[in-house]
Tab-separated table of C-alpha atoms and ligand atoms in Angstrom:
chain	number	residue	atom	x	y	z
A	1	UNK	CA	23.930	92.426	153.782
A	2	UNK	CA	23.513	96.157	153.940
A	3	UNK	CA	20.389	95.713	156.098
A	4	UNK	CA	22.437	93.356	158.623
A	5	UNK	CA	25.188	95.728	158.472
A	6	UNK	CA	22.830	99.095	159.334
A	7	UNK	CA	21.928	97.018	162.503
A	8	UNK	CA	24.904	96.380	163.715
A	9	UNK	CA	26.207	99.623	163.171
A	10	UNK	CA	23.259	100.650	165.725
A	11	UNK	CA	24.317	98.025	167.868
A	12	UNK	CA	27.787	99.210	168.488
A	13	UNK	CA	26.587	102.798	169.136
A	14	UNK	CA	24.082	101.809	171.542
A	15	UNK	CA	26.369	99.484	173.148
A	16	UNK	CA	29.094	102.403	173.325
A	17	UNK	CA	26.598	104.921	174.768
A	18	UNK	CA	27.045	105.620	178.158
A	19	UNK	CA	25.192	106.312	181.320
A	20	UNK	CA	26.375	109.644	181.938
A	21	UNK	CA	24.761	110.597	178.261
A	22	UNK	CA	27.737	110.578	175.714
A	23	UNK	CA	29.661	107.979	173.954
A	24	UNK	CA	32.972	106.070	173.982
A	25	UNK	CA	34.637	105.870	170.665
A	26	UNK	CA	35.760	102.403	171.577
A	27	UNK	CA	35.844	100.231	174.380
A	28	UNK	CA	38.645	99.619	176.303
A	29	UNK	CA	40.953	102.040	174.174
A	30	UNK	CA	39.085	105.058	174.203
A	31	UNK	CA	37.053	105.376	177.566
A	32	UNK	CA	35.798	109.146	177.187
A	33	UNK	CA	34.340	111.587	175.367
A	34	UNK	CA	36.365	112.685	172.577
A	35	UNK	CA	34.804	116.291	171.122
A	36	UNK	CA	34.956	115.684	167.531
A	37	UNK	CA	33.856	111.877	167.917
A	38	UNK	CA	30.923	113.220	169.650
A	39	UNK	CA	29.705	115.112	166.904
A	40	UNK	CA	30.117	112.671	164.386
A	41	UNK	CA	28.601	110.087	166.901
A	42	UNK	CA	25.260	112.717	167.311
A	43	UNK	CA	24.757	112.137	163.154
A	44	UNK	CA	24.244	108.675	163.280
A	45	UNK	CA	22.335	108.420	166.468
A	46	UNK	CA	20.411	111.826	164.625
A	47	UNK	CA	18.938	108.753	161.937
A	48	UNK	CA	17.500	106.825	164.570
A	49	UNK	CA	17.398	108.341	168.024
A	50	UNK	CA	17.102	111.675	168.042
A	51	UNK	CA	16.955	112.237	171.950
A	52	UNK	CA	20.324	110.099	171.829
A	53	UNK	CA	21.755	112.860	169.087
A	54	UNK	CA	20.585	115.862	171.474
A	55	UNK	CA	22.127	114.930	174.878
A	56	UNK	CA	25.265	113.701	172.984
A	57	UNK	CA	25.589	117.565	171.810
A	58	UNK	CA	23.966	118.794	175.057
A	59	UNK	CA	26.593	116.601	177.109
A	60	UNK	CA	29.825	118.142	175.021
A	61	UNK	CA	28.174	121.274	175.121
A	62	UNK	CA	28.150	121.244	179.061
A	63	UNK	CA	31.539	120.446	179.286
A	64	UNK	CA	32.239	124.280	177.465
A	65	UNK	CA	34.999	126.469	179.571
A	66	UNK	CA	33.530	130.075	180.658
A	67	UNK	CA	35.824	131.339	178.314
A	68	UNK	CA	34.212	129.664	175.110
A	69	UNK	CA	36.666	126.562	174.734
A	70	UNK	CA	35.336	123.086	174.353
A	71	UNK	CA	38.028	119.880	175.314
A	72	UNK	CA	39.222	117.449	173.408
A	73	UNK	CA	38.279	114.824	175.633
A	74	UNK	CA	35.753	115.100	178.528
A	75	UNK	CA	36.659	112.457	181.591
A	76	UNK	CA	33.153	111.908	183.186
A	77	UNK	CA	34.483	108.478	185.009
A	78	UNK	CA	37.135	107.426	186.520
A	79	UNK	CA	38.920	104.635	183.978
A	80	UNK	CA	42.765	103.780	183.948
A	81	UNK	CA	42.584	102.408	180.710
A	82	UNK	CA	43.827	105.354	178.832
A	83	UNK	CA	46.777	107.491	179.232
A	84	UNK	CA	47.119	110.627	179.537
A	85	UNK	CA	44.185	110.865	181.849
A	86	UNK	CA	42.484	113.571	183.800
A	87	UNK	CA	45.715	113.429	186.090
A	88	UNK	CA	48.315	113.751	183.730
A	89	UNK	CA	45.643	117.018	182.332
A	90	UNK	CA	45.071	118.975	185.314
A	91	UNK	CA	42.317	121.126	183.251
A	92	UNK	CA	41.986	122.721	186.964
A	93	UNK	CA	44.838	124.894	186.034
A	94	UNK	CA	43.011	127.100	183.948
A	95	UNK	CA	40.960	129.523	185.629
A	96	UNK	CA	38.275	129.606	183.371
A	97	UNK	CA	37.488	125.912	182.850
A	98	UNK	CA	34.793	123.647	183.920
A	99	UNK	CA	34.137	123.308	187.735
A	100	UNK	CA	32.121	120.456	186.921
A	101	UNK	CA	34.160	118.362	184.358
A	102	UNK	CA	37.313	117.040	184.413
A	103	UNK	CA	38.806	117.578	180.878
A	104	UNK	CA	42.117	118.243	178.800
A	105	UNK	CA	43.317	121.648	178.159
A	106	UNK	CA	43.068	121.219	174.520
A	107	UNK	CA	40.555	120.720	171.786
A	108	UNK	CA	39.664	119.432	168.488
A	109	UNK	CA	38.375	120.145	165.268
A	110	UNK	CA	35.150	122.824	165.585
A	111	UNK	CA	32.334	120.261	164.421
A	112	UNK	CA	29.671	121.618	166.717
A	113	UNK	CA	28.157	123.754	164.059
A	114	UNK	CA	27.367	121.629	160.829
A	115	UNK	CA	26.780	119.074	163.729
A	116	UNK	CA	23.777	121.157	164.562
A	117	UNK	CA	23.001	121.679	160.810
A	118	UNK	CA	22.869	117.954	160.107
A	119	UNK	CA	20.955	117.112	163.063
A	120	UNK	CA	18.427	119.451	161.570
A	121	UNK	CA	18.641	118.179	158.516
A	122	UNK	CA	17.960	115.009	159.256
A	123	UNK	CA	15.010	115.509	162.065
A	124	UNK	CA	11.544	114.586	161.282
A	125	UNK	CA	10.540	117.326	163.635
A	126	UNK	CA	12.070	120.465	162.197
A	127	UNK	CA	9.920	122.124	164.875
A	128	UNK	CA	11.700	120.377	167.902
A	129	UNK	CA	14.681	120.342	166.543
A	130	UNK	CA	14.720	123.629	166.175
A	131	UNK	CA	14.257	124.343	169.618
A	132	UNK	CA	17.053	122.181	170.809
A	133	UNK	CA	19.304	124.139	168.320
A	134	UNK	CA	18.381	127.615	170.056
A	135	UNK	CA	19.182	126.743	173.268
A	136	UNK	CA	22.705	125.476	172.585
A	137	UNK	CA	23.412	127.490	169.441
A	138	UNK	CA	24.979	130.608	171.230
A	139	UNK	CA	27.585	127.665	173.197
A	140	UNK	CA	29.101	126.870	169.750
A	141	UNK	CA	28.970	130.469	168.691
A	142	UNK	CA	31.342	131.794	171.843
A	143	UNK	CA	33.129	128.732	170.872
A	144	UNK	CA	34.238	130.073	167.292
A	145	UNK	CA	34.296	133.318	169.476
A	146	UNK	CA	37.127	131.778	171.570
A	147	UNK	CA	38.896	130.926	168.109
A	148	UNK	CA	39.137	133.924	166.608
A	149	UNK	CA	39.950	135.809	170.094
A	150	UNK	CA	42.868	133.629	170.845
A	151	UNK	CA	43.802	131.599	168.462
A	152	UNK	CA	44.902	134.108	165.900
A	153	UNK	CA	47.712	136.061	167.023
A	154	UNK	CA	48.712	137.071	163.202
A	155	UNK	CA	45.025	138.267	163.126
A	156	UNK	CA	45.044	136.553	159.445
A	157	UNK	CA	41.473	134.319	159.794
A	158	UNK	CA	43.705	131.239	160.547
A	159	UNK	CA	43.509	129.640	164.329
A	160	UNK	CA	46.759	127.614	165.310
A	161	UNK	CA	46.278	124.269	166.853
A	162	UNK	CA	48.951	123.909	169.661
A	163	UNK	CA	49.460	120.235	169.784
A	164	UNK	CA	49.020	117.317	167.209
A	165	UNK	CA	45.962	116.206	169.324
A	166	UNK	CA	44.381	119.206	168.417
A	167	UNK	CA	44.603	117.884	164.784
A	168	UNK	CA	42.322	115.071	165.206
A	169	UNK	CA	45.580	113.225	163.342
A	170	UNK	CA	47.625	112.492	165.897
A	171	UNK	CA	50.597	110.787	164.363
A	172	UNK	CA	50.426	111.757	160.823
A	173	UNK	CA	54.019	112.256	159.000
A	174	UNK	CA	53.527	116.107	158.351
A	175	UNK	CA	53.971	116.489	162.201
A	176	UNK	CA	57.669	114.899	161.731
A	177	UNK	CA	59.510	118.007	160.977
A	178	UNK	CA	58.303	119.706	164.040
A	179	UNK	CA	59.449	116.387	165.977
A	180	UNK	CA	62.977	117.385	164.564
A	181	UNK	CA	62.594	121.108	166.138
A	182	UNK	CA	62.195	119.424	169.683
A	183	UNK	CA	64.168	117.526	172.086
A	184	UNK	CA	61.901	116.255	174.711
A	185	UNK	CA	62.943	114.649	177.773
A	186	UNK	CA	62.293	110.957	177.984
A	187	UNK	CA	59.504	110.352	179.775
A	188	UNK	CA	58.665	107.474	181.912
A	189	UNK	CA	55.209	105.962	181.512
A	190	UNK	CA	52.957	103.602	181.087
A	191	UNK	CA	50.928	102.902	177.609
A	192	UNK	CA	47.782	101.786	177.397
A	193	UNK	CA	47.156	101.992	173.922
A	194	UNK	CA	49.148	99.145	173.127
A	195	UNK	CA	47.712	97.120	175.416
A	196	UNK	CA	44.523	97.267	173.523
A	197	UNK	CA	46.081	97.661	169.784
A	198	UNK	CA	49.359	96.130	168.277
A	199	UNK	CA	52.180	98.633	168.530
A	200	UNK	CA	52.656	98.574	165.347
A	201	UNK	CA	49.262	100.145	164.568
A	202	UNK	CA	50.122	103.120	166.637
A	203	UNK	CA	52.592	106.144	167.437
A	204	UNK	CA	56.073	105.108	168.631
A	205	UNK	CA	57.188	105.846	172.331
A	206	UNK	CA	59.553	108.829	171.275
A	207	UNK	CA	56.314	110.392	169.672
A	208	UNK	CA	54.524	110.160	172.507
A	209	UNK	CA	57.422	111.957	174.487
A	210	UNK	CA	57.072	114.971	172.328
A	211	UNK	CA	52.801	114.482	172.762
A	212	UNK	CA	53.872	114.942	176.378
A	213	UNK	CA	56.684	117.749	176.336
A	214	UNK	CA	54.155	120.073	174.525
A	215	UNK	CA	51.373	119.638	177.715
A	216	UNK	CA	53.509	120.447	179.943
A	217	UNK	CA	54.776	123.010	178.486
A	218	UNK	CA	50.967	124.385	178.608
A	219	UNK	CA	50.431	123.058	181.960
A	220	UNK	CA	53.309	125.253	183.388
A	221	UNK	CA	51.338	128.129	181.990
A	222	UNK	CA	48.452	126.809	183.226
A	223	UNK	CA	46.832	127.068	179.821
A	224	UNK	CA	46.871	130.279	179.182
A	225	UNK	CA	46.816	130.944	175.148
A	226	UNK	CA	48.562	134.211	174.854
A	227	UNK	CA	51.678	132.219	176.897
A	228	UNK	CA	50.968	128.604	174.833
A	229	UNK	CA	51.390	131.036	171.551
A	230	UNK	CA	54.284	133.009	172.565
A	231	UNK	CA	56.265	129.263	173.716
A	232	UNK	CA	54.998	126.174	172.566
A	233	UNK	CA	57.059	124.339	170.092
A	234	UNK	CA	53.800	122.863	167.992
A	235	UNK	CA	52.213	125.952	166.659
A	236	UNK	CA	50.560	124.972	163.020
A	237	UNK	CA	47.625	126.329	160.848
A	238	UNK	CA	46.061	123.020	160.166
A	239	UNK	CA	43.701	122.830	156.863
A	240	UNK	CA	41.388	120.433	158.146
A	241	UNK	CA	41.039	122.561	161.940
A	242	UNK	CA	40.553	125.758	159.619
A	243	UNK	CA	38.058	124.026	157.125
A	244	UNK	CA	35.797	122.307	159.758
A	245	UNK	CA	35.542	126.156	161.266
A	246	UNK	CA	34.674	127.860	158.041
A	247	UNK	CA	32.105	124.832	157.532
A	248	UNK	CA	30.613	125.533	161.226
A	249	UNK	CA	30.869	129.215	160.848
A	250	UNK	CA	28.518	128.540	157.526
A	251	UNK	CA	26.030	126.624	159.786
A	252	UNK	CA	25.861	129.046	162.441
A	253	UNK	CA	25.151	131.753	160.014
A	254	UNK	CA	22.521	129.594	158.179
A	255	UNK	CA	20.863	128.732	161.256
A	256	UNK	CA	20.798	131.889	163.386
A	257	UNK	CA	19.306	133.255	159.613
A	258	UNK	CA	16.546	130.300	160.487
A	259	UNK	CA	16.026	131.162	164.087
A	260	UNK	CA	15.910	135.521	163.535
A	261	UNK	CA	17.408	137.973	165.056
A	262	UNK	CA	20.809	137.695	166.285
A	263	UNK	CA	21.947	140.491	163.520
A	264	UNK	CA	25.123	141.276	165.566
A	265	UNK	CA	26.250	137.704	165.795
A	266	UNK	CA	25.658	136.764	161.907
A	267	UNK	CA	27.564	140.721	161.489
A	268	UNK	CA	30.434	139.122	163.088
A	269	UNK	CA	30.612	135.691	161.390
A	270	UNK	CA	30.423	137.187	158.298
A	271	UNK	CA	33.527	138.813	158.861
A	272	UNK	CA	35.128	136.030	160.625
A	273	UNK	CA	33.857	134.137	157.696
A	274	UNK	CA	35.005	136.111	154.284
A	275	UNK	CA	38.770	136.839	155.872
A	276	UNK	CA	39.172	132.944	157.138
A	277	UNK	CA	38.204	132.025	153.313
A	278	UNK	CA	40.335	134.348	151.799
A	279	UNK	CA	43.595	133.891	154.004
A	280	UNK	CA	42.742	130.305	153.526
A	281	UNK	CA	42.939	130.112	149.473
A	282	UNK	CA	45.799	132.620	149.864
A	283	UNK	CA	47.993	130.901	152.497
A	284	UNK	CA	47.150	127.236	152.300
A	285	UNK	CA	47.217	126.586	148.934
A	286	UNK	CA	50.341	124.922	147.348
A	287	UNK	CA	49.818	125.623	143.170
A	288	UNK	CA	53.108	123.188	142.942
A	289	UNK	CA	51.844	120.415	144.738
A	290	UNK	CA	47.891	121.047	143.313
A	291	UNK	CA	46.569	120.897	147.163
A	292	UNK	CA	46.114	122.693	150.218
A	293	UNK	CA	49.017	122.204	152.818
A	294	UNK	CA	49.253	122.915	156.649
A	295	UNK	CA	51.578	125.896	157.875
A	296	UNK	CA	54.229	125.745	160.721
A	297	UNK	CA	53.549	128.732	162.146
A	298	UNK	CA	56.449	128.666	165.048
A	299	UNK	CA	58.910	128.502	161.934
A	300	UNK	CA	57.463	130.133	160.136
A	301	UNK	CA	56.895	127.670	156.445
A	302	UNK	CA	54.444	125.527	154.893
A	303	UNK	CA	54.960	121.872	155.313
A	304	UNK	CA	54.404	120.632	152.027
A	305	UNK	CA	52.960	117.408	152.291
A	306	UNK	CA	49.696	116.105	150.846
A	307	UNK	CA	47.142	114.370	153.052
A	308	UNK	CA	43.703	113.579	153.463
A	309	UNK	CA	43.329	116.938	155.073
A	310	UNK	CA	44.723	118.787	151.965
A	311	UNK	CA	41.064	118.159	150.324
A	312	UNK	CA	39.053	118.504	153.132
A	313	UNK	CA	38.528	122.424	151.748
A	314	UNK	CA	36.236	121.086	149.263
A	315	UNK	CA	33.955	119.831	152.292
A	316	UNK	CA	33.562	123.564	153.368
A	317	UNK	CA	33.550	125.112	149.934
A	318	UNK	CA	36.400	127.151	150.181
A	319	UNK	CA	37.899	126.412	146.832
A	320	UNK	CA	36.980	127.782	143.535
A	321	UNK	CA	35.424	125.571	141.173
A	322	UNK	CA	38.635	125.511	139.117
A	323	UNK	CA	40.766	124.854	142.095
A	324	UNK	CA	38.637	122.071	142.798
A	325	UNK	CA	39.511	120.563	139.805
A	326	UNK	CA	43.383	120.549	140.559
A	327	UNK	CA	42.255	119.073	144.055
A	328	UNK	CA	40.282	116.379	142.732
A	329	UNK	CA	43.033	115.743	139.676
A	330	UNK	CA	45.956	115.618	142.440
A	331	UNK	CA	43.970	113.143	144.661
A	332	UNK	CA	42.932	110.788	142.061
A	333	UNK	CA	46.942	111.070	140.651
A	334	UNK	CA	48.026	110.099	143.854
A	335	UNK	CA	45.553	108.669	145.462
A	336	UNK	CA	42.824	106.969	143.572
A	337	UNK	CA	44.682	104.337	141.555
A	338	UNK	CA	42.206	101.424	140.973
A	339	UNK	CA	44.596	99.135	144.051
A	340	UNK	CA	43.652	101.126	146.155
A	341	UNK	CA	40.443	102.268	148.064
A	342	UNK	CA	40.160	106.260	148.596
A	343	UNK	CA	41.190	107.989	150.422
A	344	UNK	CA	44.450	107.431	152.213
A	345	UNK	CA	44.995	109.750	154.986
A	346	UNK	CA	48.545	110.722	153.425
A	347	UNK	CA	50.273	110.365	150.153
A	348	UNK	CA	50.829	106.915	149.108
A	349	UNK	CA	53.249	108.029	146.669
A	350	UNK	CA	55.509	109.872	149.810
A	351	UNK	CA	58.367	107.643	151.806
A	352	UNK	CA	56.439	108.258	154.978
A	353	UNK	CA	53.373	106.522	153.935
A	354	UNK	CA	52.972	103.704	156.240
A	355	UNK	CA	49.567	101.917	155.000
A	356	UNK	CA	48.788	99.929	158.524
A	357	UNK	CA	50.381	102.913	161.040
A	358	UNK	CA	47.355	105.044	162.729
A	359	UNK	CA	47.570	108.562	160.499
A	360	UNK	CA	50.063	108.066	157.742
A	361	UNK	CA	48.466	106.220	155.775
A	362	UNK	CA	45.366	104.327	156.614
A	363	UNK	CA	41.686	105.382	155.815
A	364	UNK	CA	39.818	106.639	158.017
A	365	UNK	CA	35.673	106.881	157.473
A	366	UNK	CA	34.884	110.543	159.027
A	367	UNK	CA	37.310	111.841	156.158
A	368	UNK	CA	35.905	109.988	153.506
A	369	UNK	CA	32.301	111.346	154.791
A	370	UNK	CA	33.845	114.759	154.766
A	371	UNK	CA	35.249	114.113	151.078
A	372	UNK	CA	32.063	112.531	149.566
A	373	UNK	CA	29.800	115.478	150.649
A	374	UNK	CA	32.818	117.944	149.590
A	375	UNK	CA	32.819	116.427	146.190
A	376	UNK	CA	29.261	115.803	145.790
A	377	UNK	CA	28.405	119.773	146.639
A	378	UNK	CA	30.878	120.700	143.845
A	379	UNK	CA	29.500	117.998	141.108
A	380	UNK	CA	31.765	115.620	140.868
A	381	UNK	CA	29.677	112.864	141.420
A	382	UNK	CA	31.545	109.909	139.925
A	383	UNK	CA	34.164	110.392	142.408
A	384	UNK	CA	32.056	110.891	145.595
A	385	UNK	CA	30.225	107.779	144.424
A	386	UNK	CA	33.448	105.813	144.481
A	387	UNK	CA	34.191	107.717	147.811
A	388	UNK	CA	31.232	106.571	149.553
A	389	UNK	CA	31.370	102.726	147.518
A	390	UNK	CA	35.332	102.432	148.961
A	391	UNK	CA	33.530	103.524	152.635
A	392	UNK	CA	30.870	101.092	152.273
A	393	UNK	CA	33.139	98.074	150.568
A	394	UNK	CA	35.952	98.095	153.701
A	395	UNK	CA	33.234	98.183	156.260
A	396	UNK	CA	31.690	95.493	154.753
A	397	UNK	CA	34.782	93.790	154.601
A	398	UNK	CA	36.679	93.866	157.817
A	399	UNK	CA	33.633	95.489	160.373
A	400	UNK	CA	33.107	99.178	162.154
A	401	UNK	CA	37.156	99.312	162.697
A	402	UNK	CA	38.843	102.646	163.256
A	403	UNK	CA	41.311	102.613	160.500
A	404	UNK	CA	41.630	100.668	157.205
A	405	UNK	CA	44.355	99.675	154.827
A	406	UNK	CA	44.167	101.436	151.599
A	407	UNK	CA	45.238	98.461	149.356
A	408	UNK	CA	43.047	96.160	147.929
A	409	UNK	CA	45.990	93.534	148.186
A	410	UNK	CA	47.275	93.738	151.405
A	411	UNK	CA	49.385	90.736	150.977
A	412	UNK	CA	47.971	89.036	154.205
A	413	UNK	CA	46.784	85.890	154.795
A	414	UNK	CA	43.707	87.125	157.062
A	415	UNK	CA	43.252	91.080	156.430
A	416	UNK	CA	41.837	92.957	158.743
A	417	UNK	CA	40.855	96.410	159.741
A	418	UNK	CA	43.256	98.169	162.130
A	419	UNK	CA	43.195	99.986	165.795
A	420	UNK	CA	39.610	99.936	167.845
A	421	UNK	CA	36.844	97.482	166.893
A	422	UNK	CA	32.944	98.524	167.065
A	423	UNK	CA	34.409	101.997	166.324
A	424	UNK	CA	31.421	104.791	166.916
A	425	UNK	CA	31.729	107.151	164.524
A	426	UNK	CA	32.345	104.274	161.620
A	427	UNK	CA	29.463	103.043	162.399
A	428	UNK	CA	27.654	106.400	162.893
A	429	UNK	CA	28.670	108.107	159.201
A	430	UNK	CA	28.643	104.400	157.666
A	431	UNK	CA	24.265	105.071	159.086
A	432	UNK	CA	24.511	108.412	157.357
A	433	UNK	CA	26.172	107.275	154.013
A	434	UNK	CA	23.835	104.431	153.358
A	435	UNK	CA	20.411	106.318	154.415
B	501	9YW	C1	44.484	109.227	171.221
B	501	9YW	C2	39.012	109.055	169.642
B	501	9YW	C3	40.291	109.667	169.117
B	501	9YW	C4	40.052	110.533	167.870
B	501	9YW	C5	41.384	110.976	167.260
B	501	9YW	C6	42.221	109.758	167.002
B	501	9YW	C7	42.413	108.960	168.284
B	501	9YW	C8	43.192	109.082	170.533
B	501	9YW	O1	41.156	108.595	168.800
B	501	9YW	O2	43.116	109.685	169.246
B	501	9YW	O3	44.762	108.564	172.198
B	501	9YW	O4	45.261	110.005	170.762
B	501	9YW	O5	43.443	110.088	166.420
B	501	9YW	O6	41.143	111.688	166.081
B	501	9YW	O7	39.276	111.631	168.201
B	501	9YW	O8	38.403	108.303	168.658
């Protein structure tokens, strides 16, 4: 069964890489290149094809702005099958991005560095590999550059994200207070997602208005970050954004360690590094609530919900190993009750949790590869076993699907998993988990 599954799973990777030399996350719903998809996407392809892995990175890696920025999603065709496209974007605007890529004027998480550690890791040829990672190495570098340049006003070690995009979880509940700060107009538009996926699966239309109102908003100042800081309504330090950088910053200074030289650039990481870990454990952490919490940094408060994001610390090694306990105790508490399958993406235990709806609730698979490695570094192997067993059992239940419920008993006649089918980066961790 596993064996049948590890084939499909390169199936639907090769069938979702492209032509141009990157890969859809799904077919028909998501036509692009999405920036943290890609690097998940360059792990699994790293197990099998590892010229596949390289121009997946080398492809993302082109699309980088002159002034270190990497976009969320990359449009290299033309495809009206997604909205907001490269029209509704106008990446143009900024005078510093890509002359040669159309993009959005927003990113994602920073996976680019432990993308570039894994890929080593898992290379036959350290020797080759390690030539591909010194020519792009100094890309992700003025990438984490770009973060701490521009996306720390409070100079703390924190970067905002200025849109729920920028989260990687689009709709997920903790966003809903912000919502209530806003008054968007109403936009009119057409949506494609729900052509593809049943609208019940994904964000409501008055979400999307505010997804909307906040681009523009950046659009008007044609992208600029000191403006986007100073006026948009979505400013938040978001634990998962900040852990994925202190995990990448880790890599880089690993690897340019590996390569030699470079002293001034592993000076400066090091820095970056020890005040992002401290503000991080200072800031982020909610003793009440026994996790890590995002911060609303346009008013100013913590929004104290917990999600899968809360533990994603422990993937990065920013907590102590005490702390890690609480993290681990609050997540199986609330999480890990033998119904359900680990780990929902927000608090089953919270009146927001919706267990079929996009981000508040279902499980998603690059979290719960996140989570296992995060537990596994800090010994708690019993858990990260059931982590990766959960990961494993709904694949093999309902297929490579984006999202999954987190019940065992969903009450359905015919379960299934939720949103895209032949999902990429499912399929790519699922080839990572199991090798
Ligand atoms: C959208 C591609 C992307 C992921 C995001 C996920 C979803 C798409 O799909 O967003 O239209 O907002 O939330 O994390 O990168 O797989």
């Amino acid at each position: 069964m596993k064996e049948d599954l590890y084939k499909k799973a390169i199936a639907v990777l090769d069938a979702n890489f492209q032509d141009g030399g990157f890969t859809i996350p799904s077919a028909g719903l998501y036509p692009f290149q999405w920036k943290w998809d890609s690097g998940f996407i360059a792990i699994g392809f790293a197990h099998y094809d590892v010229e596949k892995a390289k121009t997946e990175m080398r492809t993302l890696l082109d699309a980088q702005w002159k002034n270190g920025f990497i976009p969320h999603i990359v449009f290299h065709t033309e495809n009206d099958s997604y909205f907001p496209g490269a029209d509704f974007h106008h990446s143009e605007l900024h005078p510093l991005s890509s002359k040669r890529y159309r993009s959005t004027g927003m990113t994602q998480p920073p996976v680019t560095g432990f993308v570039l550690q894994e890929m080593y890791r898992i290379a036959d040829d350290k020797k080759d590999m390690l030539n591909f990672i010194k020519e792009e190495i100094d890309k992700v570098y003025a990438n984490h550059e770009y973060f701490y340049k521009n996306r720390d006003p409070q100079d703390e070690g924190l970067v905002y994200i200025y849109h729920n995009w920028e989260s990687g979880t689009d709709n997920s509940p903790v966003w809903d207070d912000i919502w209530k700060t806003m008054n968007p107009p109403e936009y009119d538009f057409v949506r494609k997602d729900t052509t593809h996926v049943d609208a019940s699966q994904r964000p409501s239309k008055r979400e999307y208005d505010h997804y909307l109102h906040i681009i523009d908003i950046a659009k008007q100042n044609n992208y600029n970050d000191a403006k986007i800081a100073e006026l948009s309504p979505f400013l938040v330090q978001d634990p998962l954004f900040n852990a994925m950088l202190i995990k990448s910053n880790q890599a880089l200074i690993d690897l340019y360690i590996q390569i030699g030289g470079n002293e001034e650039r592993i000076k400066n990481i090091i820095k970056w590094q020890s005040k992002s870990i401290k503000s991080f454990n200072d800031k982020l952490f909610d003793a009440d609530l026994g996790a890590y919490v995002h911060y609303d940094l346009r008013n100013e408060n913590p929004i104290r919900h917990i999600t899968s994001s809360s533990f994603s610390p422990l993937f990065a090694n920013i907590p102590s190993p005490e702390r890690a306990d609480v993290l681990v105790n609050t997540m199986m508490d609330k999480f890990g009750g033998e119904d359900k399958y680990l780990c929902a993406s927000f608090d089953p235990t919270n009146d927001r949790f919706n267990p079929r709806k996009y981000w508040r609730g279902p499980v998603w698979i690059n979290m719960n590869w996140m989570l296992f490695l995060g537990l596994k570094n800090y010994g708690f192997t019993d858990v990260a076993a059931r982590m990766k067993q959960d990961s494993i059992e709904l694949i093999e239940k309902y297929g490579f699907y984006e999202y999954f419920d987190c019940r065992k008993d969903t009450g359905d006649e015919n379960p299934t998993g939720y949103g895209g089918n032949n999902f990429s980066w499912s399929a790519a961790l699922f080839i990572d988990m199991v090798n």
